[in-house]
Amino acid sequence: MFTHKKKLLVFIVSALVLTAGSCTRETNSTGNVPKSNITGKAFIIEGEVTIDGKSAETGDIIKDGDVISTSGDSYCEVTFLGGNIIRIYENSLMKISFSEAMISLERGTAAAVLRNISSLLKKETELFEVESGNVVAGIRGTSFFLTKEDADTTYFCLCNGSITVHDTNQTLEMPLTAIHHKAIRLRESRGSVSMSQAEMAYHTDEDMEHLAAQIGRKMDWTTVEK
């Protein structure tokens, strides 16, 4: 009887250990870390910046779905996955979602150099999305500058790379490829959106080169980055 109870106890303890191990190892069907567990880092913070309403400092972790807000004369640079950086300029509000592979700029200005987003995309046909106002850009890895000029107007510059831009109603679509800056402007009026070419504005080559250098990369203005 004692031997039987001992064997039963060993079985129960083993089962509990295995169960605990399976609970702590949260992976997806491919064995990779779920995208919702990917985090970023506040690489540089200047001035008054909040993450989900809490005062932020350089080095803070950016979690999936976090909302970053900057006040006047403030900015935040966020890095993630070792080869991507986003600069959120003053008076801006941006949400970053790793699980949905997207960033959403509600107000203000942002610039990015994205060179390592493949692990956020489930398949070859999936794109990383950048949303702001009436603009949606689908990208695989590129450099861009984006600003909401007012409630109805969004300026988007593809600094280098290839993207597809469309309005939120998906009534307009424009593929863009640029070696050295190609800008467009989207305006919404009376429920319809117009898309037009625009001059390069608000940023310089040096701005983008500095951003790329922060993650140890270079801007090559002689070829389309992939």
JSON list of C-alpha atoms in Angstrom, two decimals:
[
{"chain": "A", "resi": 1, "resn": "MET", "atom": "CA", "xyz": [0.00, 0.00, 0.00]},
{"chain": "A", "resi": 2, "resn": "PHE", "atom": "CA", "xyz": [2.82, 2.44, 0.89]},
{"chain": "A", "resi": 3, "resn": "THR", "atom": "CA", "xyz": [4.63, 1.72, -2.39]},
{"chain": "A", "resi": 4, "resn": "HIS", "atom": "CA", "xyz": [1.45, 2.36, -4.38]},
{"chain": "A", "resi": 5, "resn": "LYS", "atom": "CA", "xyz": [0.89, 5.70, -2.63]},
{"chain": "A", "resi": 6, "resn": "LYS", "atom": "CA", "xyz": [4.51, 6.69, -3.24]},
{"chain": "A", "resi": 7, "resn": "LYS", "atom": "CA", "xyz": [4.22, 5.99, -6.97]},
{"chain": "A", "resi": 8, "resn": "LEU", "atom": "CA", "xyz": [0.98, 7.95, -7.12]},
{"chain": "A", "resi": 9, "resn": "LEU", "atom": "CA", "xyz": [2.59, 10.93, -5.36]},
{"chain": "A", "resi": 10, "resn": "VAL", "atom": "CA", "xyz": [5.52, 10.93, -7.78]},
{"chain": "A", "resi": 11, "resn": "PHE", "atom": "CA", "xyz": [3.11, 10.88, -10.73]},
{"chain": "A", "resi": 12, "resn": "ILE", "atom": "CA", "xyz": [1.11, 13.83, -9.38]},
{"chain": "A", "resi": 13, "resn": "VAL", "atom": "CA", "xyz": [4.22, 15.93, -8.68]},
{"chain": "A", "resi": 14, "resn": "SER", "atom": "CA", "xyz": [5.59, 15.20, -12.16]},
{"chain": "A", "resi": 15, "resn": "ALA", "atom": "CA", "xyz": [2.31, 16.17, -13.77]},
{"chain": "A", "resi": 16, "resn": "LEU", "atom": "CA", "xyz": [2.23, 19.46, -11.86]},
{"chain": "A", "resi": 17, "resn": "VAL", "atom": "CA", "xyz": [5.80, 20.28, -12.91]},
{"chain": "A", "resi": 18, "resn": "LEU", "atom": "CA", "xyz": [4.99, 19.60, -16.57]},
{"chain": "A", "resi": 19, "resn": "THR", "atom": "CA", "xyz": [1.83, 21.70, -16.36]},
{"chain": "A", "resi": 20, "resn": "ALA", "atom": "CA", "xyz": [3.68, 24.59, -14.75]},
{"chain": "A", "resi": 21, "resn": "GLY", "atom": "CA", "xyz": [6.36, 24.42, -17.43]},
{"chain": "A", "resi": 22, "resn": "SER", "atom": "CA", "xyz": [3.81, 24.52, -20.24]},
{"chain": "A", "resi": 23, "resn": "CYS", "atom": "CA", "xyz": [2.13, 27.59, -18.70]},
{"chain": "A", "resi": 24, "resn": "THR", "atom": "CA", "xyz": [5.31, 29.61, -18.35]},
{"chain": "A", "resi": 25, "resn": "ARG", "atom": "CA", "xyz": [6.52, 28.96, -21.90]},
{"chain": "A", "resi": 26, "resn": "GLU", "atom": "CA", "xyz": [4.11, 31.11, -23.89]},
{"chain": "A", "resi": 27, "resn": "THR", "atom": "CA", "xyz": [4.80, 30.50, -27.58]},
{"chain": "A", "resi": 28, "resn": "ASN", "atom": "CA", "xyz": [2.78, 30.52, -30.75]},
{"chain": "A", "resi": 29, "resn": "SER", "atom": "CA", "xyz": [2.17, 27.61, -33.13]},
{"chain": "A", "resi": 30, "resn": "THR", "atom": "CA", "xyz": [5.52, 28.13, -34.86]},
{"chain": "A", "resi": 31, "resn": "GLY", "atom": "CA", "xyz": [7.45, 28.05, -31.59]},
{"chain": "A", "resi": 32, "resn": "ASN", "atom": "CA", "xyz": [8.40, 31.72, -31.80]},
{"chain": "A", "resi": 33, "resn": "VAL", "atom": "CA", "xyz": [7.76, 34.35, -29.14]},
{"chain": "A", "resi": 34, "resn": "PRO", "atom": "CA", "xyz": [4.25, 35.82, -29.73]},
{"chain": "A", "resi": 35, "resn": "LYS", "atom": "CA", "xyz": [4.29, 39.27, -31.33]},
{"chain": "A", "resi": 36, "resn": "SER", "atom": "CA", "xyz": [2.36, 40.63, -28.34]},
{"chain": "A", "resi": 37, "resn": "ASN", "atom": "CA", "xyz": [5.45, 39.83, -26.22]},
{"chain": "A", "resi": 38, "resn": "ILE", "atom": "CA", "xyz": [7.78, 41.91, -28.41]},
{"chain": "A", "resi": 39, "resn": "THR", "atom": "CA", "xyz": [8.80, 45.17, -26.76]},
{"chain": "A", "resi": 40, "resn": "GLY", "atom": "CA", "xyz": [10.55, 48.36, -27.77]},
{"chain": "A", "resi": 41, "resn": "LYS", "atom": "CA", "xyz": [12.75, 50.75, -25.88]},
{"chain": "A", "resi": 42, "resn": "ALA", "atom": "CA", "xyz": [12.62, 54.48, -25.33]},
{"chain": "A", "resi": 43, "resn": "PHE", "atom": "CA", "xyz": [16.08, 55.01, -26.81]},
{"chain": "A", "resi": 44, "resn": "ILE", "atom": "CA", "xyz": [16.09, 58.76, -26.25]},
{"chain": "A", "resi": 45, "resn": "ILE", "atom": "CA", "xyz": [13.61, 61.00, -24.45]},
{"chain": "A", "resi": 46, "resn": "GLU", "atom": "CA", "xyz": [13.87, 64.78, -24.29]},
{"chain": "A", "resi": 47, "resn": "GLY", "atom": "CA", "xyz": [11.36, 66.97, -22.47]},
{"chain": "A", "resi": 48, "resn": "GLU", "atom": "CA", "xyz": [7.95, 65.88, -21.25]},
{"chain": "A", "resi": 49, "resn": "VAL", "atom": "CA", "xyz": [6.98, 62.49, -22.66]},
{"chain": "A", "resi": 50, "resn": "THR", "atom": "CA", "xyz": [4.40, 60.02, -21.35]},
{"chain": "A", "resi": 51, "resn": "ILE", "atom": "CA", "xyz": [3.82, 56.34, -22.08]},
{"chain": "A", "resi": 52, "resn": "ASP", "atom": "CA", "xyz": [0.19, 55.36, -21.44]},
{"chain": "A", "resi": 53, "resn": "GLY", "atom": "CA", "xyz": [-0.26, 58.51, -19.39]},
{"chain": "A", "resi": 54, "resn": "LYS", "atom": "CA", "xyz": [2.76, 57.92, -17.14]},
{"chain": "A", "resi": 55, "resn": "SER", "atom": "CA", "xyz": [5.88, 60.08, -17.20]},
{"chain": "A", "resi": 56, "resn": "ALA", "atom": "CA", "xyz": [8.57, 58.35, -19.28]},
{"chain": "A", "resi": 57, "resn": "GLU", "atom": "CA", "xyz": [12.34, 58.28, -19.12]},
{"chain": "A", "resi": 58, "resn": "THR", "atom": "CA", "xyz": [15.11, 57.14, -21.45]},
{"chain": "A", "resi": 59, "resn": "GLY", "atom": "CA", "xyz": [15.42, 53.37, -21.26]},
{"chain": "A", "resi": 60, "resn": "ASP", "atom": "CA", "xyz": [11.75, 52.68, -20.47]},
{"chain": "A", "resi": 61, "resn": "ILE", "atom": "CA", "xyz": [10.17, 49.65, -22.13]},
{"chain": "A", "resi": 62, "resn": "ILE", "atom": "CA", "xyz": [7.55, 50.15, -24.84]},
{"chain": "A", "resi": 63, "resn": "LYS", "atom": "CA", "xyz": [4.96, 47.37, -24.68]},
{"chain": "A", "resi": 64, "resn": "ASP", "atom": "CA", "xyz": [2.49, 46.17, -27.30]},
{"chain": "A", "resi": 65, "resn": "GLY", "atom": "CA", "xyz": [-0.30, 48.74, -27.64]},
{"chain": "A", "resi": 66, "resn": "ASP", "atom": "CA", "xyz": [1.43, 51.52, -25.70]},
{"chain": "A", "resi": 67, "resn": "VAL", "atom": "CA", "xyz": [0.48, 55.12, -26.48]},
{"chain": "A", "resi": 68, "resn": "ILE", "atom": "CA", "xyz": [3.29, 57.69, -26.51]},
{"chain": "A", "resi": 69, "resn": "SER", "atom": "CA", "xyz": [2.55, 61.39, -26.06]},
{"chain": "A", "resi": 70, "resn": "THR", "atom": "CA", "xyz": [4.98, 64.29, -26.39]},
{"chain": "A", "resi": 71, "resn": "SER", "atom": "CA", "xyz": [4.48, 67.89, -25.33]},
{"chain": "A", "resi": 72, "resn": "GLY", "atom": "CA", "xyz": [6.01, 71.07, -26.78]},
{"chain": "A", "resi": 73, "resn": "ASP", "atom": "CA", "xyz": [9.80, 71.06, -27.21]},
{"chain": "A", "resi": 74, "resn": "SER", "atom": "CA", "xyz": [9.84, 67.30, -26.52]},
{"chain": "A", "resi": 75, "resn": "TYR", "atom": "CA", "xyz": [10.53, 64.18, -28.53]},
{"chain": "A", "resi": 76, "resn": "CYS", "atom": "CA", "xyz": [10.97, 60.44, -28.13]},
{"chain": "A", "resi": 77, "resn": "GLU", "atom": "CA", "xyz": [12.95, 57.94, -30.19]},
{"chain": "A", "resi": 78, "resn": "VAL", "atom": "CA", "xyz": [11.81, 54.32, -29.96]},
{"chain": "A", "resi": 79, "resn": "THR", "atom": "CA", "xyz": [13.86, 51.33, -31.11]},
{"chain": "A", "resi": 80, "resn": "PHE", "atom": "CA", "xyz": [12.69, 47.73, -31.52]},
{"chain": "A", "resi": 81, "resn": "LEU", "atom": "CA", "xyz": [13.93, 44.41, -32.91]},
{"chain": "A", "resi": 82, "resn": "GLY", "atom": "CA", "xyz": [17.45, 45.76, -33.28]},
{"chain": "A", "resi": 83, "resn": "GLY", "atom": "CA", "xyz": [17.02, 47.41, -36.67]},
{"chain": "A", "resi": 84, "resn": "ASN", "atom": "CA", "xyz": [14.13, 49.86, -36.40]},
{"chain": "A", "resi": 85, "resn": "ILE", "atom": "CA", "xyz": [13.75, 53.36, -35.01]},
{"chain": "A", "resi": 86, "resn": "ILE", "atom": "CA", "xyz": [10.82, 55.78, -34.83]},
{"chain": "A", "resi": 87, "resn": "ARG", "atom": "CA", "xyz": [11.14, 59.42, -33.84]},
{"chain": "A", "resi": 88, "resn": "ILE", "atom": "CA", "xyz": [7.99, 60.97, -32.37]},
{"chain": "A", "resi": 89, "resn": "TYR", "atom": "CA", "xyz": [8.25, 64.73, -32.58]},
{"chain": "A", "resi": 90, "resn": "GLU", "atom": "CA", "xyz": [6.81, 67.40, -30.28]},
{"chain": "A", "resi": 91, "resn": "ASN", "atom": "CA", "xyz": [3.07, 67.71, -29.64]},
{"chain": "A", "resi": 92, "resn": "SER", "atom": "CA", "xyz": [2.41, 64.23, -31.00]},
{"chain": "A", "resi": 93, "resn": "LEU", "atom": "CA", "xyz": [0.37, 61.20, -30.01]},
{"chain": "A", "resi": 94, "resn": "MET", "atom": "CA", "xyz": [1.22, 57.74, -31.36]},
{"chain": "A", "resi": 95, "resn": "LYS", "atom": "CA", "xyz": [0.17, 54.17, -30.64]},
{"chain": "A", "resi": 96, "resn": "ILE", "atom": "CA", "xyz": [2.55, 51.28, -31.36]},
{"chain": "A", "resi": 97, "resn": "SER", "atom": "CA", "xyz": [1.18, 47.76, -31.82]},
{"chain": "A", "resi": 98, "resn": "PHE", "atom": "CA", "xyz": [3.63, 44.93, -32.40]},
{"chain": "A", "resi": 99, "resn": "SER", "atom": "CA", "xyz": [0.89, 42.28, -32.43]},
{"chain": "A", "resi": 100, "resn": "GLU", "atom": "CA", "xyz": [-0.95, 44.12, -35.22]},
{"chain": "A", "resi": 101, "resn": "ALA", "atom": "CA", "xyz": [2.28, 45.20, -36.99]},
{"chain": "A", "resi": 102, "resn": "MET", "atom": "CA", "xyz": [1.31, 48.85, -37.12]},
{"chain": "A", "resi": 103, "resn": "ILE", "atom": "CA", "xyz": [1.79, 52.34, -35.76]},
{"chain": "A", "resi": 104, "resn": "SER", "atom": "CA", "xyz": [-0.99, 54.92, -35.60]},
{"chain": "A", "resi": 105, "resn": "LEU", "atom": "CA", "xyz": [-0.25, 58.65, -35.42]},
{"chain": "A", "resi": 106, "resn": "GLU", "atom": "CA", "xyz": [-3.29, 60.46, -34.04]},
{"chain": "A", "resi": 107, "resn": "ARG", "atom": "CA", "xyz": [-1.67, 63.88, -34.10]},
{"chain": "A", "resi": 108, "resn": "GLY", "atom": "CA", "xyz": [1.70, 65.47, -34.71]},
{"chain": "A", "resi": 109, "resn": "THR", "atom": "CA", "xyz": [4.75, 64.26, -36.60]},
{"chain": "A", "resi": 110, "resn": "ALA", "atom": "CA", "xyz": [6.86, 61.13, -36.85]},
{"chain": "A", "resi": 111, "resn": "ALA", "atom": "CA", "xyz": [9.78, 59.77, -38.86]},
{"chain": "A", "resi": 112, "resn": "ALA", "atom": "CA", "xyz": [11.11, 56.23, -39.07]},
{"chain": "A", "resi": 113, "resn": "VAL", "atom": "CA", "xyz": [13.83, 54.02, -40.45]},
{"chain": "A", "resi": 114, "resn": "LEU", "atom": "CA", "xyz": [12.53, 50.45, -40.50]},
{"chain": "A", "resi": 115, "resn": "ARG", "atom": "CA", "xyz": [15.00, 47.79, -41.60]},
{"chain": "A", "resi": 116, "resn": "ASN", "atom": "CA", "xyz": [13.99, 44.73, -39.56]},
{"chain": "A", "resi": 117, "resn": "ILE", "atom": "CA", "xyz": [10.24, 44.17, -39.41]},
{"chain": "A", "resi": 118, "resn": "SER", "atom": "CA", "xyz": [10.01, 40.77, -41.09]},
{"chain": "A", "resi": 119, "resn": "SER", "atom": "CA", "xyz": [9.42, 38.96, -37.78]},
{"chain": "A", "resi": 120, "resn": "LEU", "atom": "CA", "xyz": [6.27, 41.07, -37.28]},
{"chain": "A", "resi": 121, "resn": "LEU", "atom": "CA", "xyz": [4.78, 39.86, -40.57]},
{"chain": "A", "resi": 122, "resn": "LYS", "atom": "CA", "xyz": [3.01, 36.50, -40.67]},
{"chain": "A", "resi": 123, "resn": "LYS", "atom": "CA", "xyz": [3.50, 35.89, -44.37]},
{"chain": "A", "resi": 124, "resn": "GLU", "atom": "CA", "xyz": [5.17, 37.38, -47.44]},
{"chain": "A", "resi": 125, "resn": "THR", "atom": "CA", "xyz": [2.03, 39.22, -48.51]},
{"chain": "A", "resi": 126, "resn": "GLU", "atom": "CA", "xyz": [1.54, 40.95, -45.14]},
{"chain": "A", "resi": 127, "resn": "LEU", "atom": "CA", "xyz": [2.66, 44.54, -44.64]},
{"chain": "A", "resi": 128, "resn": "PHE", "atom": "CA", "xyz": [3.56, 46.73, -41.68]},
{"chain": "A", "resi": 129, "resn": "GLU", "atom": "CA", "xyz": [0.94, 49.50, -41.58]},
{"chain": "A", "resi": 130, "resn": "VAL", "atom": "CA", "xyz": [1.41, 53.17, -40.78]},
{"chain": "A", "resi": 131, "resn": "GLU", "atom": "CA", "xyz": [-1.83, 55.08, -40.15]},
{"chain": "A", "resi": 132, "resn": "SER", "atom": "CA", "xyz": [-2.50, 58.76, -39.65]},
{"chain": "A", "resi": 133, "resn": "GLY", "atom": "CA", "xyz": [-5.72, 60.60, -40.30]},
{"chain": "A", "resi": 134, "resn": "ASN", "atom": "CA", "xyz": [-6.84, 59.67, -43.81]},
{"chain": "A", "resi": 135, "resn": "VAL", "atom": "CA", "xyz": [-3.61, 57.92, -44.81]},
{"chain": "A", "resi": 136, "resn": "VAL", "atom": "CA", "xyz": [-2.62, 54.26, -44.57]},
{"chain": "A", "resi": 137, "resn": "ALA", "atom": "CA", "xyz": [0.78, 53.09, -45.83]},
{"chain": "A", "resi": 138, "resn": "GLY", "atom": "CA", "xyz": [1.75, 49.44, -46.12]},
{"chain": "A", "resi": 139, "resn": "ILE", "atom": "CA", "xyz": [5.48, 48.81, -45.94]},
{"chain": "A", "resi": 140, "resn": "ARG", "atom": "CA", "xyz": [8.03, 46.01, -45.62]},
{"chain": "A", "resi": 141, "resn": "GLY", "atom": "CA", "xyz": [11.02, 48.07, -44.58]},
{"chain": "A", "resi": 142, "resn": "THR", "atom": "CA", "xyz": [11.66, 51.64, -45.57]},
{"chain": "A", "resi": 143, "resn": "SER", "atom": "CA", "xyz": [12.24, 55.19, -44.36]},
{"chain": "A", "resi": 144, "resn": "PHE", "atom": "CA", "xyz": [9.51, 57.79, -44.14]},
{"chain": "A", "resi": 145, "resn": "PHE", "atom": "CA", "xyz": [8.39, 61.11, -42.68]},
{"chain": "A", "resi": 146, "resn": "LEU", "atom": "CA", "xyz": [4.78, 61.79, -41.72]},
{"chain": "A", "resi": 147, "resn": "THR", "atom": "CA", "xyz": [2.91, 64.77, -40.31]},
{"chain": "A", "resi": 148, "resn": "LYS", "atom": "CA", "xyz": [-0.72, 65.73, -39.78]},
{"chain": "A", "resi": 149, "resn": "GLU", "atom": "CA", "xyz": [-0.88, 69.27, -41.09]},
{"chain": "A", "resi": 150, "resn": "ASP", "atom": "CA", "xyz": [-4.42, 69.73, -39.82]},
{"chain": "A", "resi": 151, "resn": "ALA", "atom": "CA", "xyz": [-7.51, 67.66, -39.01]},
{"chain": "A", "resi": 152, "resn": "ASP", "atom": "CA", "xyz": [-8.20, 66.98, -42.72]},
{"chain": "A", "resi": 153, "resn": "THR", "atom": "CA", "xyz": [-4.72, 67.00, -44.28]},
{"chain": "A", "resi": 154, "resn": "THR", "atom": "CA", "xyz": [-1.84, 64.54, -43.97]},
{"chain": "A", "resi": 155, "resn": "TYR", "atom": "CA", "xyz": [1.62, 64.92, -45.49]},
{"chain": "A", "resi": 156, "resn": "PHE", "atom": "CA", "xyz": [3.58, 61.74, -46.17]},
{"chain": "A", "resi": 157, "resn": "CYS", "atom": "CA", "xyz": [7.11, 61.50, -47.58]},
{"chain": "A", "resi": 158, "resn": "LEU", "atom": "CA", "xyz": [8.61, 58.20, -48.65]},
{"chain": "A", "resi": 159, "resn": "CYS", "atom": "CA", "xyz": [12.26, 59.04, -48.08]},
{"chain": "A", "resi": 160, "resn": "ASN", "atom": "CA", "xyz": [13.61, 55.77, -49.48]},
{"chain": "A", "resi": 161, "resn": "GLY", "atom": "CA", "xyz": [11.97, 52.43, -50.27]},
{"chain": "A", "resi": 162, "resn": "SER", "atom": "CA", "xyz": [8.75, 51.02, -51.74]},
{"chain": "A", "resi": 163, "resn": "ILE", "atom": "CA", "xyz": [5.26, 51.27, -50.26]},
{"chain": "A", "resi": 164, "resn": "THR", "atom": "CA", "xyz": [1.60, 51.29, -51.15]},
{"chain": "A", "resi": 165, "resn": "VAL", "atom": "CA", "xyz": [-0.44, 54.24, -49.88]},
{"chain": "A", "resi": 166, "resn": "HIS", "atom": "CA", "xyz": [-4.22, 54.36, -49.73]},
{"chain": "A", "resi": 167, "resn": "ASP", "atom": "CA", "xyz": [-6.86, 56.38, -47.93]},
{"chain": "A", "resi": 168, "resn": "THR", "atom": "CA", "xyz": [-8.76, 54.92, -44.99]},
{"chain": "A", "resi": 169, "resn": "ASN", "atom": "CA", "xyz": [-11.85, 54.44, -47.18]},
{"chain": "A", "resi": 170, "resn": "GLN", "atom": "CA", "xyz": [-9.71, 52.51, -49.69]},
{"chain": "A", "resi": 171, "resn": "THR", "atom": "CA", "xyz": [-11.09, 54.59, -52.56]},
{"chain": "A", "resi": 172, "resn": "LEU", "atom": "CA", "xyz": [-7.61, 55.76, -53.60]},
{"chain": "A", "resi": 173, "resn": "GLU", "atom": "CA", "xyz": [-4.43, 53.72, -53.86]},
{"chain": "A", "resi": 174, "resn": "MET", "atom": "CA", "xyz": [-0.96, 54.70, -54.99]},
{"chain": "A", "resi": 175, "resn": "PRO", "atom": "CA", "xyz": [2.19, 52.56, -55.11]},
{"chain": "A", "resi": 176, "resn": "LEU", "atom": "CA", "xyz": [5.30, 54.62, -54.41]},
{"chain": "A", "resi": 177, "resn": "THR", "atom": "CA", "xyz": [8.99, 53.90, -54.94]},
{"chain": "A", "resi": 178, "resn": "ALA", "atom": "CA", "xyz": [11.67, 56.42, -54.03]},
{"chain": "A", "resi": 179, "resn": "ILE", "atom": "CA", "xyz": [15.43, 56.61, -53.94]},
{"chain": "A", "resi": 180, "resn": "HIS", "atom": "CA", "xyz": [15.49, 60.16, -52.63]},
{"chain": "A", "resi": 181, "resn": "HIS", "atom": "CA", "xyz": [12.20, 61.46, -51.22]},
{"chain": "A", "resi": 182, "resn": "LYS", "atom": "CA", "xyz": [8.80, 61.31, -52.88]},
{"chain": "A", "resi": 183, "resn": "ALA", "atom": "CA", "xyz": [6.03, 63.14, -51.05]},
{"chain": "A", "resi": 184, "resn": "ILE", "atom": "CA", "xyz": [2.25, 63.19, -51.28]},
{"chain": "A", "resi": 185, "resn": "ARG", "atom": "CA", "xyz": [-0.53, 65.05, -49.54]},
{"chain": "A", "resi": 186, "resn": "LEU", "atom": "CA", "xyz": [-3.98, 63.64, -48.74]},
{"chain": "A", "resi": 187, "resn": "ARG", "atom": "CA", "xyz": [-6.89, 65.97, -48.09]},
{"chain": "A", "resi": 188, "resn": "GLU", "atom": "CA", "xyz": [-10.38, 65.08, -46.97]},
{"chain": "A", "resi": 189, "resn": "SER", "atom": "CA", "xyz": [-13.31, 67.31, -47.93]},
{"chain": "A", "resi": 190, "resn": "ARG", "atom": "CA", "xyz": [-17.01, 66.57, -47.68]},
{"chain": "A", "resi": 191, "resn": "GLY", "atom": "CA", "xyz": [-16.45, 62.87, -47.19]},
{"chain": "A", "resi": 192, "resn": "SER", "atom": "CA", "xyz": [-14.07, 62.35, -50.11]},
{"chain": "A", "resi": 193, "resn": "VAL", "atom": "CA", "xyz": [-10.27, 62.18, -50.12]},
{"chain": "A", "resi": 194, "resn": "SER", "atom": "CA", "xyz": [-7.92, 63.62, -52.74]},
{"chain": "A", "resi": 195, "resn": "MET", "atom": "CA", "xyz": [-4.29, 62.62, -53.17]},
{"chain": "A", "resi": 196, "resn": "SER", "atom": "CA", "xyz": [-1.67, 64.86, -54.81]},
{"chain": "A", "resi": 197, "resn": "GLN", "atom": "CA", "xyz": [2.08, 65.05, -55.19]},
{"chain": "A", "resi": 198, "resn": "ALA", "atom": "CA", "xyz": [3.90, 67.38, -52.81]},
{"chain": "A", "resi": 199, "resn": "GLU", "atom": "CA", "xyz": [7.30, 68.96, -52.39]},
{"chain": "A", "resi": 200, "resn": "MET", "atom": "CA", "xyz": [9.73, 67.67, -49.80]},
{"chain": "A", "resi": 201, "resn": "ALA", "atom": "CA", "xyz": [9.05, 69.62, -46.59]},
{"chain": "A", "resi": 202, "resn": "TYR", "atom": "CA", "xyz": [9.55, 69.64, -42.80]},
{"chain": "A", "resi": 203, "resn": "HIS", "atom": "CA", "xyz": [12.65, 67.36, -42.87]},
{"chain": "A", "resi": 204, "resn": "THR", "atom": "CA", "xyz": [16.08, 67.03, -44.47]},
{"chain": "A", "resi": 205, "resn": "ASP", "atom": "CA", "xyz": [18.49, 64.34, -45.62]},
{"chain": "A", "resi": 206, "resn": "GLU", "atom": "CA", "xyz": [20.49, 64.98, -42.47]},
{"chain": "A", "resi": 207, "resn": "ASP", "atom": "CA", "xyz": [17.46, 64.30, -40.27]},
{"chain": "A", "resi": 208, "resn": "MET", "atom": "CA", "xyz": [16.96, 60.86, -41.79]},
{"chain": "A", "resi": 209, "resn": "GLU", "atom": "CA", "xyz": [20.69, 60.08, -41.85]},
{"chain": "A", "resi": 210, "resn": "HIS", "atom": "CA", "xyz": [20.92, 60.90, -38.15]},
{"chain": "A", "resi": 211, "resn": "LEU", "atom": "CA", "xyz": [17.96, 58.66, -37.39]},
{"chain": "A", "resi": 212, "resn": "ALA", "atom": "CA", "xyz": [19.50, 55.75, -39.31]},
{"chain": "A", "resi": 213, "resn": "ALA", "atom": "CA", "xyz": [22.85, 56.26, -37.56]},
{"chain": "A", "resi": 214, "resn": "GLN", "atom": "CA", "xyz": [21.12, 55.81, -34.19]},
{"chain": "A", "resi": 215, "resn": "ILE", "atom": "CA", "xyz": [20.60, 52.12, -35.05]},
{"chain": "A", "resi": 216, "resn": "GLY", "atom": "CA", "xyz": [23.95, 51.70, -36.78]},
{"chain": "A", "resi": 217, "resn": "ARG", "atom": "CA", "xyz": [22.55, 51.99, -40.32]},
{"chain": "A", "resi": 218, "resn": "LYS", "atom": "CA", "xyz": [23.17, 54.34, -43.24]},
{"chain": "A", "resi": 219, "resn": "MET", "atom": "CA", "xyz": [20.86, 55.99, -45.71]},
{"chain": "A", "resi": 220, "resn": "ASP", "atom": "CA", "xyz": [21.85, 55.07, -49.26]},
{"chain": "A", "resi": 221, "resn": "TRP", "atom": "CA", "xyz": [20.48, 57.75, -51.57]},
{"chain": "A", "resi": 222, "resn": "THR", "atom": "CA", "xyz": [21.65, 55.87, -54.68]},
{"chain": "A", "resi": 223, "resn": "THR", "atom": "CA", "xyz": [19.38, 52.81, -54.52]},
{"chain": "A", "resi": 224, "resn": "VAL", "atom": "CA", "xyz": [15.99, 51.70, -53.24]},
{"chain": "A", "resi": 225, "resn": "GLU", "atom": "CA", "xyz": [16.34, 50.15, -49.79]},
{"chain": "A", "resi": 226, "resn": "LYS", "atom": "CA", "xyz": [14.65, 46.80, -49.22]}
]
